[in-house]
Amino acid sequence: MKLFANKEKDYTVIIGCGHLGSTLATDISDRGRSVLIIDRDEDAFRKLSLSPFSNIVPLTGDGTDMEVLNCEHIDKALWIVIVTGNDNTNIMIAQMVKEILKKDCVIAGVHDPQCECLYHEFGIRMLSPTALFANEVCNRLMESSKEAM
Amino acid sequence: MKKSALLIGELNMVRLLADSLIKKQYKVTAIISDYKECLIMAENDSVTVINGDGTKPSILEEAKAQNNNVIFALLSNDADNLVAGELCKKKFHIKKVVALVSDSKKMEFFYKMGFDSVVCVSSTIMCNIE
């Protein structure tokens, strides 16, 4: 299966097509970049607008399965973003990609920052939507209280 | 001094292993996420039972994970067992970590991540058949 034969080093793999994964895939595609999005539930791809002009390729498969991760598309991807709905699953996939496929270009989403130490230990880039939201709300509150003074 | 073991998992698996370990003179602590299952487990006075998610550092701290000689990650999800085991190794410095995996293809990966023993039920059954 040659999904991105012409520009094989210029695509992103997203594992997990929930709200976060589908929004991210659409954003990247709108900027003219190719995306391979993987989810074990085919229905999850209904969140995407897969027009003939879209740069998104959906692939049904379990992101925790070694056979899915070992495929050449993951190996050749520019970035791999892991945003399934489960923090522990994200940690496991990120570690599998890093330790077995020896790829450093991994970003994993984690909602509960409690397990942050595991990301640091294994050198995995982590982004917490919870921390980002809290930080943004906090900044806005500080800004509005400054304006009120 | 009595040896200590921490078991993380669902009632059926934890109960069976807890009985065996108590017979071998181990002090046993169990972390079970389902409250009703905790109540059943707590009927055994020899076991200290903690209700919560054993993949969270705060719950492992509450269970005094660092005081154990061995932990058994027996949850039904491989990712949960990986995270529970790694936290015990890296954060709580437990010497021996044993995990259950359901996907035999992940056994090698678990060993690579520092687990001391990895048990796969389907592989064990296959070994017996062969």
Coordinates of C-alpha atoms in Angstrom, one line a residue:
Chain A
M1 CA 0.0 0.0 0.0
K2 CA 1.7 3.2 -1.1
L3 CA -0.3 6.0 0.3
F4 CA 2.1 8.9 0.0
A5 CA 4.4 7.6 -2.7
N6 CA 5.3 11.0 -4.1
K7 CA 6.1 12.9 -0.9
E8 CA 6.8 10.0 1.4
K9 CA 8.7 12.1 4.1
D10 CA 6.1 14.9 4.3
Y11 CA 3.2 13.4 6.2
T12 CA 2.1 13.1 9.8
V13 CA 0.6 10.0 11.4
I14 CA -2.1 10.6 14.0
I15 CA -3.2 7.6 16.2
G16 CA -6.7 8.1 17.6
C17 CA -9.5 9.8 15.7
G18 CA -11.4 11.3 18.6
H19 CA -12.3 15.0 18.9
L20 CA -8.6 16.0 19.3
G21 CA -7.3 13.7 16.6
S22 CA -9.9 14.6 14.0
T23 CA -9.5 18.3 14.6
L24 CA -5.8 18.1 14.4
A25 CA -6.0 16.0 11.1
T26 CA -8.3 18.6 9.6
D27 CA -6.1 21.5 10.6
I28 CA -2.9 19.9 9.2
S29 CA -4.8 18.9 6.0
D30 CA -6.1 22.5 5.6
R31 CA -2.5 23.7 5.6
G32 CA -1.8 21.5 2.6
R33 CA 0.0 18.7 4.5
S34 CA -0.8 15.0 4.3
V35 CA -2.1 13.0 7.2
L36 CA -2.5 9.3 7.9
I37 CA -5.0 8.8 10.7
I38 CA -5.4 5.5 12.5
D39 CA -8.3 4.3 14.6
R40 CA -9.6 0.9 15.4
D41 CA -13.2 2.1 15.1
E42 CA -14.1 2.8 11.5
D43 CA -17.1 4.9 12.6
A44 CA -14.6 7.4 14.2
F45 CA -13.6 8.6 10.7
R46 CA -17.1 10.1 10.3
K47 CA -15.8 13.1 12.3
L48 CA -13.5 13.9 9.3
S49 CA -14.6 15.7 6.2
L50 CA -13.1 13.3 3.7
S51 CA -13.6 15.2 0.4
P52 CA -11.7 14.2 -2.7
F53 CA -9.5 17.3 -2.1
S54 CA -8.7 16.3 1.5
N55 CA -5.1 15.3 2.4
I56 CA -6.3 12.8 5.0
V57 CA -6.0 9.1 4.6
P58 CA -7.9 7.0 7.2
L59 CA -6.6 3.6 8.2
T60 CA -8.6 1.2 10.4
G61 CA -6.4 -0.6 12.8
D62 CA -5.3 -0.9 16.5
G63 CA -2.5 1.5 17.3
T64 CA -1.3 -0.8 20.1
D65 CA -0.8 -3.6 17.6
M66 CA 2.9 -4.2 16.7
E67 CA 1.9 -5.2 13.2
V68 CA 0.1 -1.9 12.6
L69 CA 3.0 0.1 14.1
N70 CA 5.6 -1.8 12.1
C71 CA 4.1 -0.8 8.8
E72 CA 6.2 1.3 6.5
H73 CA 3.9 4.4 6.8
I74 CA 4.7 4.8 10.5
D75 CA 8.4 4.2 9.8
K76 CA 8.5 7.0 7.2
A77 CA 6.3 9.6 8.9
L78 CA 7.7 13.0 9.7
W79 CA 5.8 13.1 13.0
I80 CA 3.7 10.6 14.9
V81 CA 1.0 12.2 17.2
I82 CA -0.7 9.8 19.7
V83 CA -4.0 11.1 20.9
T84 CA -6.3 8.1 21.8
G85 CA -8.8 8.8 24.6
N86 CA -6.7 6.8 27.1
D87 CA -3.6 8.2 28.7
N88 CA -2.0 4.8 29.5
T89 CA -2.6 3.7 25.9
N90 CA -0.9 6.8 24.7
I91 CA 2.1 6.2 27.0
M92 CA 2.4 2.6 25.7
I93 CA 2.2 3.4 22.0
A94 CA 4.7 6.3 22.4
Q95 CA 7.1 4.0 24.2
M96 CA 6.6 1.3 21.5
V97 CA 7.3 3.7 18.7
K98 CA 10.4 5.1 20.5
E99 CA 11.9 1.9 21.8
I100 CA 11.1 -0.5 19.0
L101 CA 10.9 1.6 15.9
K102 CA 13.6 3.9 17.2
K103 CA 11.7 7.1 16.2
D104 CA 12.1 10.3 18.2
C105 CA 9.5 12.4 16.4
V106 CA 6.7 11.4 18.8
I107 CA 4.2 13.6 20.5
A108 CA 1.7 12.1 22.9
G109 CA -1.3 13.7 24.5
V110 CA -1.9 13.0 28.2
H111 CA -4.9 14.4 30.1
D112 CA -3.8 13.5 33.6
P113 CA -0.3 15.1 34.3
Q114 CA 0.3 12.6 37.2
C115 CA 2.2 10.2 34.9
E116 CA 4.4 13.0 33.5
C117 CA 7.5 11.3 35.1
L118 CA 7.1 8.4 32.7
Y119 CA 7.4 10.7 29.7
H120 CA 10.5 12.4 31.1
E121 CA 12.1 9.1 31.9
F122 CA 11.8 7.8 28.4
G123 CA 12.4 11.2 26.6
I124 CA 8.9 11.4 25.1
R125 CA 7.4 14.8 24.1
M126 CA 4.2 15.2 26.0
L127 CA 1.4 17.7 25.7
S128 CA -1.4 17.9 28.2
P129 CA -4.7 19.4 27.0
T130 CA -5.7 19.7 30.7
A131 CA -2.6 21.8 31.5
L132 CA -2.9 23.8 28.3
F133 CA -6.6 24.6 29.1
A134 CA -5.8 25.5 32.8
N135 CA -2.9 27.7 31.7
E136 CA -5.0 29.5 29.1
V137 CA -7.9 30.1 31.6
C138 CA -5.5 31.3 34.2
N139 CA -3.8 33.7 31.8
R140 CA -7.2 35.2 30.8
L141 CA -8.3 35.5 34.4
M142 CA -5.0 37.4 35.2
E143 CA -5.5 39.6 32.2
S144 CA -9.1 40.5 33.1
S145 CA -8.2 41.2 36.7
K146 CA -5.4 43.5 35.5
E147 CA -7.8 45.4 33.3
A148 CA -10.3 45.8 36.2
M149 CA -7.6 47.4 38.4
Chain B
M1 CA 11.3 -9.8 58.3
K2 CA 8.1 -10.7 56.4
K3 CA 8.2 -10.2 52.6
S4 CA 5.6 -7.9 51.1
A5 CA 3.7 -8.1 47.8
L6 CA 1.5 -5.5 46.1
L7 CA -1.2 -6.9 43.7
I8 CA -3.0 -4.6 41.2
G9 CA -5.9 -6.0 39.3
E10 CA -9.5 -7.3 39.3
L11 CA -10.9 -9.4 42.2
N12 CA -10.7 -12.9 40.6
M13 CA -7.1 -12.7 39.7
V14 CA -6.0 -10.8 42.8
R15 CA -7.9 -13.1 45.2
L16 CA -6.3 -16.3 43.8
L17 CA -2.8 -14.9 43.9
A18 CA -3.3 -13.3 47.4
D19 CA -4.2 -16.7 48.9
S20 CA -1.1 -18.3 47.4
L21 CA 1.2 -15.5 48.6
I22 CA -0.3 -15.5 52.2
K23 CA 0.4 -19.2 52.4
K24 CA 4.0 -18.4 51.5
Q25 CA 4.1 -15.9 54.5
Y26 CA 3.9 -12.7 52.4
K27 CA 2.2 -9.6 53.6
V28 CA -0.2 -8.7 50.9
T29 CA -1.7 -5.3 49.7
A30 CA -4.2 -5.2 46.9
I31 CA -5.3 -2.3 44.7
I32 CA -8.7 -2.9 43.1
S33 CA -10.6 -0.2 41.2
D34 CA -14.1 -1.6 41.7
Y35 CA -15.5 -0.7 45.1
K36 CA -17.8 -3.7 45.4
E37 CA -14.9 -6.0 44.6
C38 CA -12.8 -4.3 47.3
L39 CA -15.5 -5.0 49.9
I40 CA -15.4 -8.7 48.9
M41 CA -11.6 -8.8 49.0
A42 CA -11.6 -7.0 52.4
E43 CA -13.4 -10.0 53.9
N44 CA -9.9 -11.6 54.0
D45 CA -8.4 -9.9 57.1
S46 CA -4.8 -10.8 56.0
V47 CA -5.0 -8.5 53.0
T48 CA -4.8 -4.6 53.0
V49 CA -7.2 -3.4 50.4
I50 CA -7.0 0.0 48.6
N51 CA -9.8 1.2 46.3
G52 CA -8.5 3.1 43.3
D53 CA -6.7 3.1 40.0
G54 CA -3.4 1.3 40.4
T55 CA -1.9 3.2 37.4
K56 CA -2.0 6.5 39.3
P57 CA 1.0 7.5 41.4
S58 CA -1.2 8.9 44.1
I59 CA -2.9 5.6 44.6
L60 CA 0.4 3.7 44.6
E61 CA 1.6 6.1 47.2
E62 CA -1.4 5.5 49.3
A63 CA -0.8 1.7 49.0
K64 CA 2.8 2.4 50.2
A65 CA 4.1 0.8 47.0
Q66 CA 7.7 1.5 48.0
N67 CA 7.6 -0.9 50.9
N68 CA 7.0 -3.9 48.8
N69 CA 9.5 -6.5 47.5
V70 CA 7.4 -7.5 44.5
I71 CA 4.5 -6.1 42.6
F72 CA 2.1 -8.0 40.3
A73 CA 0.3 -5.9 37.6
L74 CA -2.7 -8.1 36.8
L75 CA -5.1 -5.8 35.0
S76 CA -6.9 -6.8 31.9
N77 CA -5.4 -4.0 29.8
D78 CA -1.8 -4.3 28.7
A79 CA -1.2 -0.5 28.7
D80 CA -2.5 -0.3 32.3
N81 CA -0.1 -3.1 33.4
L82 CA 2.8 -1.3 31.6
V83 CA 2.1 2.0 33.3
A84 CA 1.5 0.5 36.8
G85 CA 4.7 -1.6 36.5
E86 CA 6.9 1.2 35.2
L87 CA 5.7 3.6 37.9
C88 CA 6.6 1.0 40.5
K89 CA 10.0 0.5 39.0
K90 CA 10.9 4.1 38.2
K91 CA 9.1 6.1 40.9
F92 CA 8.8 3.7 43.8
H93 CA 12.0 1.7 43.1
I94 CA 10.5 -1.8 43.5
K95 CA 13.1 -4.5 42.7
K96 CA 10.8 -7.1 41.2
V97 CA 7.9 -6.3 38.9
V98 CA 5.7 -9.0 37.3
A99 CA 3.1 -8.2 34.7
L100 CA 0.4 -10.0 32.9
V101 CA 0.0 -9.4 29.1
S102 CA -2.9 -10.5 26.9
D103 CA -1.0 -9.9 23.6
S104 CA 1.9 -12.3 23.3
K105 CA 3.6 -10.0 20.7
K106 CA 4.2 -7.5 23.5
M107 CA 6.1 -9.8 25.8
E108 CA 9.5 -8.8 24.4
F109 CA 8.6 -5.1 24.6
F110 CA 7.7 -5.4 28.3
Y111 CA 11.0 -7.1 29.1
K112 CA 12.8 -4.4 27.1
M113 CA 11.1 -1.8 29.3
G114 CA 12.6 -3.3 32.4
F115 CA 10.0 -5.8 33.7
D116 CA 11.5 -8.8 35.5
S117 CA 8.8 -11.3 34.6
V118 CA 6.0 -11.2 32.0
V119 CA 3.3 -13.8 31.9
C120 CA 1.0 -14.3 28.9
V121 CA -2.0 -16.6 29.5
S122 CA -2.5 -17.5 25.8
S123 CA 1.2 -18.3 25.3
T124 CA 1.2 -20.5 28.5
I125 CA -1.9 -22.4 27.2
M126 CA -0.2 -22.9 23.8
C127 CA 3.0 -24.2 25.4
N128 CA 0.9 -26.7 27.3
I129 CA -0.9 -27.8 24.2
E130 CA 2.3 -28.2 22.2

